[in-house]
Amino acid sequence: MTGRSPEQLRSHQWYGTEGLRSFSHRARTRQLGYLPEEHLGKPVIAVLNTWSDINPCHVHLRDRAQAVKRGVWQAGGFPLEFPVSTLSETFQKPTPMLYRNLLAMETEELLRSYPVDGAVLMGGCDKSTPALLMGAASADLPAVFVPAGPMLPGHWRNEVLGSGTDMWKYWDDRRAGLIGDAELAELENGLARSPGTCMTMGTASTLTAAAEALGVTVPGASSVPAVDSGHERMAAASGRRIVDLVRQDLKLSRILTREAYEDAVATVLALGGSTNAVIHLIAMAGRSGVALTLDDFDRIARTVPVLANVRPGGRYLMEDFHFAGGLPAFLTRLTDVLHLDRPTVGHSTLREQLAGALVHNPDVIRPRDNPLAGEGGVAVLRGNLCPDGAVIKHIAADPRLLKHTGPAVVFPDYRTMQRTIDDPALGITADHVLVLQGAGPRGGPGMPEYGMLPLPGHLLRQGVRDMVRISDARMSGTSYGTCVLHIAPESHIGGPLALVRSGDPITLDVAARTLRLEVPDAELAERRAAWTPPPERYERGYGALYGEQITQADTGCDFAFLARPGRNPDPYAG
């Protein structure tokens, strides 16, 4: 064994000391069926697997864990697989965002409490990537992230479909009367054809790309299709690599630096990635002791163009992106803004990691002189309606709406919106601004992906496909439209969004980065004096803990007691 000696491994506290406890630990490992020579003195690697039968994004990870373990064995380590919470964007209600911090806690405490020297983190569906990395950053062991990978492209009647993005499109077509039940049934069979995450640049691919940009995956890992044989090879390579990292004692704190987070932000913005990455990267950075803010996103957005021609902002899908060169090739377009001399889990420097990477299709990964958009794909807004900030994915919006003033139509909650959006009595026109309250971190609860509010059916039938929509909710990274999101502070705690009434003029100006409620301050003061807080969502259990501890969108929606600095010592194992 090169690098650290067996006595220097963290697991030595459990297995290698004299005394009753160490004897007991060795005896119980024999109970598991392992010989002494299979594990004693070897790096013990936790394989944290978010597989489950109800998570289609991760349903193949049970098999991939075997490849990871194969790599660990090959490199002289001892792998132990741990099942951890699965966060299924598809099925978990009210939203897996409610449980991101629960998986982060589970990850941190599992790595802290068991005899492990390093970890392979297996995830990919939207909230699992930040959750695993938040927990691992807090535990600060050597770690490698294994992305679940995007699914195969969808197909329907000679059309190539993008999961999520085309779901929204064809659902609007169904409401507009352009397709019927037969077509919808066919679409159900063709939209999602294999295991894996959405194959557009939705939240899943945005966050796994951010993980690779941070330097916590093996090179090129983030875009390998889930069912490609290369995905199994990547998993095995990750297993081999983590053993080397443990021997080098290369902890996550040496990888997850401020420079790494700034590079991840630049990557997300140049990809035209999901607005959800704003919340998650701020939370992840906080766990690493890095004060990342909305202002950092807006500053960096002005330095990078959008170069990934991938849906929903572009034309292609993730498989096209992968075979165009994947993230290593993409990052070669951004070397002037990246910190190339920082380490990654795969190489001594990012510069070394990108050496030799080539773009194979310049229409998928655009050159700097032919961008999809001149500035990064997310803009940060300020104004009296969002004093702590809001975000908009302006490259996925109708350009004519990026500067717009219109009267508000206010929905106090999502259920009311669903029930009344098609009510002719509301008199909604294409110029109105749809406003949803009560959908933020505490009000949602969990800040569900309600932000892409449906358009009224009568407008869809007239051919209208976009309107200005404003909420304290999030939206799926596969969504599109002129949707202002993450308004902070949220309406549930008395943010200005709670004071908006139907008919109030609202002005959006993306170029000026402003969002304003055009109501006199004196009138707003009267409304605030009359406002009463709604009751809390939960009276007990995890939900009550969530309500007490959740922070606002602009600071990452972490739990206050997890986000604050402080020492958590390793347990005494003797």
Coordinates of C-alpha atoms in Angstrom, one line a residue:
M1 CA 0.0 0.0 0.0
T2 CA 1.4 3.4 -1.0
G3 CA 0.6 6.6 0.8
R4 CA -0.9 6.2 4.3
S5 CA 0.0 3.2 6.3
P6 CA -2.9 0.8 7.5
E7 CA -2.5 2.3 11.0
Q8 CA -3.2 5.8 9.7
L9 CA -6.6 4.8 8.2
R10 CA -9.7 6.0 10.0
S11 CA -11.1 2.4 9.9
H12 CA -8.1 1.3 12.0
Q13 CA -9.8 2.7 15.1
W14 CA -12.5 0.1 14.6
Y15 CA -10.4 -2.9 13.4
G16 CA -6.8 -2.6 14.4
T17 CA -6.6 -1.6 18.0
E18 CA -6.3 -3.8 21.1
G19 CA -9.3 -4.3 23.3
L20 CA -12.8 -5.7 23.5
R21 CA -14.4 -3.4 21.0
S22 CA -11.9 -4.0 18.2
F23 CA -12.2 -7.8 18.9
S24 CA -16.0 -7.4 18.6
H25 CA -15.8 -5.5 15.3
R26 CA -13.5 -8.2 13.8
A27 CA -15.8 -10.9 15.0
R28 CA -18.9 -9.3 13.5
T29 CA -17.1 -8.8 10.2
R30 CA -16.4 -12.6 10.2
Q31 CA -20.2 -13.0 10.8
L32 CA -20.6 -11.1 7.6
G33 CA -18.6 -13.7 5.8
Y34 CA -15.3 -11.8 5.2
L35 CA -11.9 -13.2 5.8
P36 CA -9.3 -11.1 7.7
E37 CA -7.2 -10.7 4.6
E38 CA -10.1 -9.3 2.7
H39 CA -10.4 -6.2 4.8
L40 CA -7.8 -5.7 7.5
G41 CA -5.4 -2.9 6.7
K42 CA -7.3 -2.0 3.6
P43 CA -9.2 1.3 2.8
V44 CA -12.8 0.7 3.7
I45 CA -15.0 2.4 1.1
A46 CA -18.7 3.2 1.7
V47 CA -20.8 2.9 -1.4
L48 CA -23.8 5.1 -0.8
N49 CA -26.6 3.9 -3.1
T50 CA -29.8 5.8 -3.7
W51 CA -31.3 3.0 -5.8
S52 CA -34.9 2.0 -5.3
D53 CA -37.7 0.3 -7.1
I54 CA -39.8 3.5 -7.4
N55 CA -37.0 5.8 -8.6
P56 CA -36.8 5.4 -12.4
C57 CA -33.7 7.7 -12.5
H58 CA -31.8 5.3 -10.3
V59 CA -33.3 1.9 -11.0
H60 CA -30.1 0.7 -12.6
L61 CA -27.8 1.8 -9.7
R62 CA -28.2 -1.6 -7.9
D63 CA -26.2 -3.1 -10.9
R64 CA -23.8 -0.1 -11.1
A65 CA -22.9 -0.6 -7.4
Q66 CA -21.5 -3.9 -8.3
A67 CA -19.2 -2.2 -10.9
V68 CA -18.1 0.3 -8.2
K69 CA -17.3 -2.5 -5.8
R70 CA -15.4 -4.3 -8.5
G71 CA -13.2 -1.2 -8.9
V72 CA -12.7 -0.9 -5.2
W73 CA -11.6 -4.6 -4.9
Q74 CA -9.3 -4.2 -7.9
A75 CA -7.5 -1.3 -6.3
G76 CA -7.0 -3.1 -3.0
G77 CA -9.9 -1.6 -1.0
F78 CA -12.8 -3.1 0.9
P79 CA -16.2 -1.9 -0.3
L80 CA -19.4 -1.8 1.8
E81 CA -22.7 -0.8 0.2
F82 CA -25.1 1.3 2.2
P83 CA -28.7 1.9 1.1
V84 CA -29.6 5.6 1.7
S85 CA -32.8 7.6 1.0
T86 CA -34.0 7.7 -2.6
L87 CA -35.3 11.1 -3.7
S88 CA -37.6 10.5 -6.7
E89 CA -38.5 13.6 -8.5
T90 CA -41.3 11.7 -10.2
F91 CA -43.1 10.2 -7.3
Q92 CA -42.2 11.9 -4.0
K93 CA -44.7 14.4 -2.7
P94 CA -45.1 17.2 -2.0
T95 CA -41.6 17.5 -3.4
P96 CA -38.3 15.7 -2.8
M97 CA -36.8 19.2 -2.0
L98 CA -38.6 18.8 1.3
Y99 CA -36.2 15.8 2.0
R100 CA -32.9 17.0 0.4
N101 CA -31.6 18.0 3.8
L102 CA -32.7 14.7 5.3
L103 CA -30.6 12.7 2.9
A104 CA -27.7 15.2 3.5
M105 CA -28.0 14.5 7.3
E106 CA -28.2 10.7 6.6
T107 CA -25.1 10.9 4.4
E108 CA -23.0 12.9 6.9
E109 CA -23.9 10.9 10.0
L110 CA -23.5 7.5 8.2
L111 CA -20.0 8.5 7.0
R112 CA -19.2 9.8 10.5
S113 CA -20.5 6.8 12.5
Y114 CA -19.2 3.8 10.6
P115 CA -15.7 2.5 10.0
V116 CA -15.2 4.0 6.6
D117 CA -12.2 5.8 5.1
G118 CA -13.8 7.2 1.9
A119 CA -17.1 7.1 0.0
V120 CA -18.5 6.6 -3.5
L121 CA -21.8 8.6 -3.7
M122 CA -24.3 7.2 -6.2
G123 CA -27.1 9.6 -7.3
G124 CA -28.3 11.9 -10.0
C125 CA -32.0 12.6 -9.8
D126 CA -32.3 16.3 -9.0
K127 CA -32.0 16.5 -5.2
S128 CA -29.8 13.5 -4.6
T129 CA -26.7 15.1 -6.1
P130 CA -26.6 18.1 -3.8
A131 CA -27.8 16.1 -0.8
L132 CA -25.0 13.5 -1.1
L133 CA -22.4 16.2 -1.7
M134 CA -23.7 18.4 1.1
G135 CA -23.5 15.5 3.6
A136 CA -20.1 14.3 2.3
A137 CA -18.7 17.8 2.5
S138 CA -19.7 18.1 6.1
A139 CA -18.2 14.7 6.9
D140 CA -15.1 15.7 4.9
L141 CA -13.7 12.3 3.9
P142 CA -12.3 11.5 0.4
A143 CA -15.3 10.9 -1.9
V144 CA -16.1 10.4 -5.6
F145 CA -19.6 11.0 -7.0
V146 CA -21.0 8.6 -9.6
P147 CA -23.8 10.2 -11.7
A148 CA -26.8 8.1 -12.6
G149 CA -26.6 9.3 -16.2
P150 CA -29.3 10.5 -18.6
M151 CA -31.9 8.1 -20.1
L152 CA -32.2 7.4 -23.8
P153 CA -33.9 10.0 -26.1
G154 CA -37.6 9.7 -26.3
H155 CA -39.5 8.9 -29.6
W156 CA -43.0 9.5 -30.9
R157 CA -44.2 9.4 -34.5
N158 CA -40.8 10.2 -35.9
E159 CA -40.1 13.0 -33.4
V160 CA -37.3 12.9 -30.9
L161 CA -38.6 13.8 -27.5
G162 CA -36.9 15.3 -24.5
S163 CA -38.3 14.0 -21.2
G164 CA -39.9 16.8 -19.2
T165 CA -39.6 19.5 -21.8
D166 CA -41.9 17.7 -24.3
M167 CA -44.2 16.6 -21.5
W168 CA -45.0 20.2 -20.8
K169 CA -45.3 21.0 -24.6
Y170 CA -47.7 18.2 -25.4
W171 CA -49.7 18.6 -22.3
D172 CA -50.4 22.2 -23.4
D173 CA -51.3 20.8 -26.9
R174 CA -53.7 18.4 -25.2
R175 CA -55.4 21.3 -23.3
A176 CA -55.5 23.3 -26.5
G177 CA -57.3 20.5 -28.3
L178 CA -54.5 19.9 -30.8
I179 CA -54.0 16.2 -29.7
G180 CA -56.3 13.7 -28.1
D181 CA -56.2 10.8 -25.7
A182 CA -54.8 8.4 -28.3
E183 CA -51.8 10.6 -28.9
L184 CA -51.3 11.1 -25.2
A185 CA -51.3 7.4 -24.6
E186 CA -48.6 6.9 -27.3
L187 CA -46.6 9.7 -25.7
E188 CA -46.7 7.9 -22.3
N189 CA -44.9 5.0 -23.9
G190 CA -42.3 7.1 -25.8
L191 CA -41.3 9.8 -23.5
A192 CA -39.1 7.9 -21.1
R193 CA -37.6 4.8 -22.6
S194 CA -34.9 3.6 -20.2
P195 CA -33.5 4.0 -16.7
G196 CA -31.7 7.3 -16.1
T197 CA -32.4 11.0 -15.5
C198 CA -34.0 13.4 -17.9
M199 CA -32.1 13.6 -21.1
T200 CA -32.5 17.4 -21.4
M201 CA -30.4 19.9 -19.6
G202 CA -32.8 19.7 -16.7
T203 CA -31.8 19.9 -13.0
A204 CA -30.4 16.4 -13.0
S205 CA -27.9 16.9 -15.8
T206 CA -27.2 20.5 -14.6
L207 CA -26.3 19.3 -11.2
T208 CA -24.2 16.3 -12.3
A209 CA -22.3 18.6 -14.7
A210 CA -21.8 21.0 -11.7
A211 CA -20.4 18.0 -9.7
E212 CA -18.0 17.2 -12.5
A213 CA -17.0 20.9 -12.8
L214 CA -16.4 20.9 -9.1
G215 CA -14.0 18.1 -9.6
V216 CA -15.7 15.3 -7.6
T217 CA -16.3 12.9 -10.5
V218 CA -14.0 11.0 -12.8
P219 CA -13.5 13.0 -16.1
G220 CA -16.5 12.9 -18.4
A221 CA -18.8 11.1 -16.0
S222 CA -21.7 13.5 -15.9
S223 CA -23.1 12.8 -19.4
V224 CA -22.5 9.1 -19.9
P225 CA -25.9 7.6 -20.8
A226 CA -27.3 5.5 -18.1
V227 CA -27.6 2.3 -20.2
D228 CA -24.4 2.7 -22.1
S229 CA -21.6 0.2 -21.3
G230 CA -19.4 3.2 -20.7
H231 CA -21.5 3.9 -17.6
E232 CA -20.5 0.7 -16.0
R233 CA -16.8 1.3 -16.9
M234 CA -17.1 4.8 -15.4
A235 CA -18.5 3.3 -12.2
A236 CA -15.7 0.8 -11.9
A237 CA -13.1 3.5 -12.6
S238 CA -14.7 5.6 -9.8
G239 CA -14.3 2.6 -7.4
R240 CA -10.6 2.3 -8.3
R241 CA -10.1 6.0 -7.9
I242 CA -11.6 6.4 -4.4
V243 CA -9.0 3.9 -3.1
D244 CA -6.2 6.0 -4.4
L245 CA -7.8 9.1 -2.9
V246 CA -8.0 7.5 0.5
R247 CA -4.3 6.5 0.3
Q248 CA -3.5 10.1 -0.6
D249 CA -5.8 11.4 2.2
L250 CA -7.3 13.8 -0.4
K251 CA -10.4 15.0 1.5
L252 CA -13.3 16.9 -0.1
S253 CA -12.3 20.1 1.6
R254 CA -9.2 20.2 -0.6
I255 CA -11.4 19.8 -3.7
L256 CA -14.5 21.9 -2.8
T257 CA -12.8 25.3 -2.7
R258 CA -14.2 28.8 -3.6
E259 CA -12.5 28.5 -7.0
A260 CA -14.2 25.2 -7.6
Y261 CA -17.6 26.6 -6.8
E262 CA -17.1 29.6 -9.0
D263 CA -16.1 27.3 -11.8
A264 CA -19.3 25.2 -11.2
V265 CA -21.4 28.4 -11.4
A266 CA -19.7 29.4 -14.7
T267 CA -20.4 25.9 -16.0
V268 CA -24.1 25.9 -15.1
L269 CA -24.6 29.3 -16.6
A270 CA -22.8 28.5 -19.8
L271 CA -24.8 25.3 -20.1
G272 CA -28.0 27.2 -19.9
G273 CA -28.7 25.0 -16.9
S274 CA -31.5 24.7 -14.4
T275 CA -32.4 27.5 -12.0
N276 CA -32.5 24.9 -9.3
A277 CA -28.7 24.9 -9.4
V278 CA -28.7 28.3 -7.8
I279 CA -30.2 27.1 -4.6
H280 CA -28.2 23.8 -4.5
L281 CA -24.8 25.3 -5.2
I282 CA -25.3 28.0 -2.6
A283 CA -26.2 25.3 0.0
M284 CA -23.3 23.0 -1.1
A285 CA -20.9 25.9 -0.9
G286 CA -22.1 26.7 2.6
R287 CA -21.3 23.2 3.8
S288 CA -17.8 23.8 2.4
G289 CA -17.4 27.1 4.3
V290 CA -17.7 29.1 1.0
A291 CA -20.0 32.1 1.1
L292 CA -21.6 31.8 -2.4
T293 CA -24.4 34.4 -3.1
L294 CA -26.9 35.4 -5.8
D295 CA -24.6 38.3 -6.6
D296 CA -21.9 35.8 -7.6
F297 CA -24.3 34.1 -10.0
D298 CA -25.2 37.4 -11.6
R299 CA -21.6 38.6 -11.8
I300 CA -20.4 35.4 -13.4
A301 CA -23.4 35.3 -15.7
R302 CA -22.1 38.4 -17.4
T303 CA -18.8 36.8 -18.2
V304 CA -19.9 33.6 -19.9
P305 CA -22.1 33.0 -23.0
V306 CA -24.5 30.0 -23.3
L307 CA -22.6 27.4 -25.4
A308 CA -24.7 24.2 -24.9
N309 CA -27.3 23.8 -27.6
V310 CA -29.3 21.4 -25.5
R311 CA -33.0 21.5 -24.6
P312 CA -34.9 23.2 -23.1
G313 CA -32.9 26.2 -24.2
G314 CA -31.5 24.6 -27.3
R315 CA -32.1 21.8 -29.8
Y316 CA -30.2 18.7 -28.8
L317 CA -30.3 16.1 -26.0
M318 CA -27.8 14.9 -23.5
E319 CA -26.6 11.9 -25.6
D320 CA -25.7 14.3 -28.4
F321 CA -23.8 16.4 -25.8
H322 CA -22.0 13.4 -24.5
F323 CA -20.8 12.3 -28.0
A324 CA -19.9 15.9 -28.9
G325 CA -17.2 15.6 -26.2
G326 CA -19.1 15.9 -22.9
L327 CA -18.1 18.3 -20.2
P328 CA -14.4 18.0 -20.6
A329 CA -14.8 19.3 -24.2
F330 CA -17.3 21.9 -23.1
L331 CA -15.0 23.3 -20.4
T332 CA -12.2 23.8 -23.0
R333 CA -14.5 26.6 -24.3
L334 CA -14.3 28.3 -20.9
T335 CA -10.7 28.1 -19.9
D336 CA -10.3 31.9 -19.8
V337 CA -12.8 32.0 -16.9
L338 CA -11.9 28.8 -15.1
H339 CA -9.4 28.2 -12.2
L340 CA -7.3 25.6 -14.0
D341 CA -4.7 25.0 -11.3
R342 CA -7.0 23.6 -8.7
P343 CA -7.1 19.8 -7.9
T344 CA -9.9 17.4 -8.9
V345 CA -10.4 13.8 -7.8
G346 CA -9.1 12.6 -11.1
H347 CA -6.0 14.8 -11.7
S348 CA -3.6 17.0 -9.9
T349 CA -5.1 20.0 -11.7
L350 CA -8.2 20.8 -13.8
R351 CA -5.8 22.0 -16.5
E352 CA -4.3 18.4 -16.7
Q353 CA -7.8 16.9 -16.7
L354 CA -8.9 19.0 -19.7
A355 CA -5.7 18.3 -21.7
G356 CA -6.6 16.6 -25.0
A357 CA -10.4 17.1 -24.7
L358 CA -11.9 17.9 -28.1
V359 CA -15.3 19.1 -29.3
H360 CA -16.6 16.8 -32.0
N361 CA -19.8 18.7 -32.9
P362 CA -19.6 22.5 -32.8
D363 CA -23.3 22.9 -33.2
V364 CA -24.0 21.0 -29.9
I365 CA -21.1 22.6 -28.0
R366 CA -20.9 26.0 -29.6
P367 CA -17.7 28.0 -30.0
R368 CA -17.4 31.4 -28.2
D369 CA -18.0 33.3 -31.5
N370 CA -21.3 31.5 -32.1
P371 CA -23.1 31.2 -28.7
L372 CA -26.7 30.3 -28.1
A373 CA -26.9 33.4 -26.0
G374 CA -24.5 36.2 -25.2
E375 CA -24.8 35.9 -21.4
G376 CA -25.2 33.0 -19.0
G377 CA -28.7 31.4 -19.0
V378 CA -29.9 32.6 -15.5
A379 CA -30.5 36.2 -14.4
V380 CA -30.8 37.4 -10.8
L381 CA -33.6 40.0 -10.3
R382 CA -34.0 42.6 -7.5
G383 CA -36.8 45.0 -6.6
N384 CA -39.5 45.8 -4.1
L385 CA -41.2 42.4 -4.9
C386 CA -38.0 40.4 -4.2
P387 CA -35.7 42.4 -1.9
D388 CA -33.6 39.3 -1.3
G389 CA -33.6 38.3 -4.9
A390 CA -35.3 36.1 -7.5
V391 CA -34.1 34.3 -10.6
I392 CA -35.3 33.8 -14.2
K393 CA -34.0 31.4 -16.9
H394 CA -34.3 34.0 -19.6
I395 CA -32.9 31.9 -22.4
A396 CA -36.0 29.7 -22.1
A397 CA -38.4 32.6 -22.2
D398 CA -40.2 34.4 -25.0
P399 CA -37.9 37.4 -25.8
R400 CA -40.9 39.8 -26.1
L401 CA -41.8 39.2 -22.4
L402 CA -38.4 40.0 -21.0
K403 CA -39.5 43.6 -20.5
H404 CA -43.2 43.6 -19.6
T405 CA -45.7 45.4 -17.4
G406 CA -49.0 43.8 -16.8
P407 CA -51.8 43.5 -14.2
A408 CA -51.5 40.7 -11.7
V409 CA -53.8 37.7 -11.3
V410 CA -53.1 36.3 -7.9
F411 CA -53.6 32.7 -6.7
P412 CA -53.1 32.2 -3.0
D413 CA -52.0 28.6 -3.4
Y414 CA -51.5 26.0 -6.0
R415 CA -54.7 24.1 -5.5
T416 CA -56.7 27.3 -6.0
M417 CA -54.8 28.0 -9.2
Q418 CA -55.5 24.5 -10.5
R419 CA -59.2 24.9 -9.8
T420 CA -59.6 28.4 -11.2
I421 CA -57.0 29.0 -13.9
D422 CA -59.6 28.3 -16.7
D423 CA -62.4 30.3 -15.1
P424 CA -63.6 32.9 -17.7
A425 CA -64.7 35.2 -14.9
L426 CA -61.0 36.0 -14.1
G427 CA -60.7 37.7 -17.5
I428 CA -57.1 36.6 -18.0
T429 CA -55.4 38.0 -21.1
A430 CA -52.0 37.3 -22.5
D431 CA -50.8 40.6 -21.0
H432 CA -51.6 39.6 -17.4
V433 CA -49.0 38.4 -14.9
L434 CA -49.8 35.2 -13.2
V435 CA -48.8 35.3 -9.5
L436 CA -48.6 32.3 -7.2
Q437 CA -48.3 32.7 -3.5
G438 CA -47.7 30.2 -0.7
A439 CA -45.2 27.9 -2.6
G440 CA -41.9 28.8 -1.0
P441 CA -39.6 26.8 1.3
R442 CA -42.0 26.9 4.3
G443 CA -45.3 27.6 2.4
G444 CA -45.1 24.9 -0.2
P445 CA -44.0 23.1 1.9
G446 CA -40.6 22.3 0.5
M447 CA -40.7 24.8 -2.4
P448 CA -42.4 22.5 -5.0
E449 CA -41.8 22.9 -8.8
Y450 CA -44.9 24.9 -9.3
G451 CA -43.3 27.8 -11.0
M452 CA -44.2 27.0 -14.6
L453 CA -47.8 27.9 -14.0
P454 CA -50.2 26.5 -16.6
L455 CA -51.7 29.0 -19.1
P456 CA -55.5 29.4 -19.2
G457 CA -57.0 27.0 -21.7
H458 CA -58.7 29.7 -23.7
L459 CA -55.3 31.4 -24.4
L460 CA -53.7 28.1 -25.4
R461 CA -56.5 27.6 -27.9
Q462 CA -55.7 31.0 -29.3
G463 CA -52.1 30.0 -29.8
V464 CA -50.6 31.7 -26.7
R465 CA -47.6 29.7 -25.4
D466 CA -46.0 32.0 -22.8
M467 CA -46.9 34.6 -20.2
V468 CA -45.0 36.2 -17.4
R469 CA -45.4 34.0 -14.3
I470 CA -44.1 34.9 -10.8
S471 CA -43.9 32.8 -7.7
D472 CA -41.8 31.8 -4.6
A473 CA -41.7 28.3 -6.0
R474 CA -39.1 26.5 -8.1
M475 CA -39.6 25.0 -11.6
S476 CA -38.3 21.9 -13.2
G477 CA -35.0 22.3 -15.1
T478 CA -36.8 20.8 -18.1
S479 CA -39.4 23.6 -18.0
Y480 CA -39.5 26.8 -20.1
G481 CA -41.3 30.1 -20.3
T482 CA -41.0 33.5 -18.7
C483 CA -41.1 32.3 -15.1
V484 CA -39.7 34.3 -12.3
L485 CA -38.8 32.0 -9.4
H486 CA -37.4 31.8 -5.9
I487 CA -38.8 35.1 -4.8
A488 CA -37.2 35.9 -1.4
P489 CA -38.4 36.3 1.2
E490 CA -41.3 34.0 0.5
S491 CA -44.9 35.0 1.0
H492 CA -45.5 32.5 3.8
I493 CA -43.3 34.5 6.1
G494 CA -44.6 37.9 5.0
G495 CA -42.4 38.7 2.1
P496 CA -43.7 41.3 -0.3
L497 CA -45.2 38.6 -2.6
A498 CA -47.8 38.1 0.2
L499 CA -49.0 41.7 -0.4
V500 CA -49.8 41.5 -4.1
R501 CA -53.4 41.7 -5.1
S502 CA -55.1 41.0 -8.4
G503 CA -55.0 44.1 -10.7
D504 CA -51.7 45.4 -9.2
P505 CA -49.3 46.3 -12.1
I506 CA -46.0 44.4 -12.1
T507 CA -43.0 45.3 -14.2
L508 CA -40.3 42.8 -15.2
D509 CA -37.2 44.1 -16.9
V510 CA -34.6 41.3 -17.3
A511 CA -32.0 43.6 -18.9
A512 CA -32.2 45.9 -15.9
R513 CA -32.4 42.9 -13.6
T514 CA -35.5 44.4 -11.9
L515 CA -38.9 43.1 -10.7
R516 CA -41.2 45.7 -9.3
L517 CA -44.7 45.9 -7.8
E518 CA -46.0 49.2 -9.1
V519 CA -47.9 50.1 -5.9
P520 CA -47.2 53.1 -3.6
D521 CA -45.1 52.3 -0.5
A522 CA -47.9 53.8 1.7
E523 CA -50.4 51.3 0.3
L524 CA -48.0 48.4 0.8
A525 CA -47.4 49.5 4.4
E526 CA -51.2 49.4 5.0
R527 CA -51.4 45.9 3.5
R528 CA -48.5 44.7 5.6
A529 CA -50.1 46.0 8.8
A530 CA -53.3 44.0 7.9
W531 CA -51.4 40.8 6.9
T532 CA -51.6 37.8 9.3
P533 CA -49.2 34.8 9.0
P534 CA -50.8 31.5 7.9
P535 CA -50.6 28.5 10.2
E536 CA -47.6 26.3 10.1
R537 CA -47.9 23.3 7.9
Y538 CA -46.7 20.7 10.4
E539 CA -47.2 20.3 14.1
R540 CA -44.8 17.4 14.7
G541 CA -42.2 15.1 13.1
Y542 CA -39.7 15.9 10.4
G543 CA -42.0 18.4 8.9
A544 CA -42.0 20.5 12.1
L545 CA -38.2 20.3 12.2
Y546 CA -38.1 21.4 8.6
G547 CA -40.4 24.4 9.3
E548 CA -38.3 25.5 12.3
Q549 CA -34.9 25.2 10.6
I550 CA -35.3 25.8 6.8
T551 CA -33.6 28.9 5.4
Q552 CA -34.8 31.0 2.4
A553 CA -34.0 30.4 -1.2
D554 CA -31.3 33.1 -1.5
T555 CA -29.3 31.2 1.2
G556 CA -29.8 27.7 -0.2
C557 CA -32.7 26.3 1.8
D558 CA -30.4 24.4 4.1
F559 CA -31.2 23.8 7.7
A560 CA -29.9 26.5 9.9
F561 CA -28.4 24.0 12.4
L562 CA -26.6 22.2 9.6
A563 CA -25.4 25.3 7.7
R564 CA -23.7 27.0 10.7
P565 CA -20.0 26.4 11.3
G566 CA -18.9 24.2 14.1
R567 CA -16.9 21.1 15.0
N568 CA -18.3 17.6 14.9
P569 CA -15.6 15.2 16.2
D570 CA -15.2 11.6 15.0
P571 CA -16.8 9.1 17.4
Y572 CA -14.6 7.2 19.8
A573 CA -14.5 3.6 18.4
G574 CA -12.7 1.9 21.3

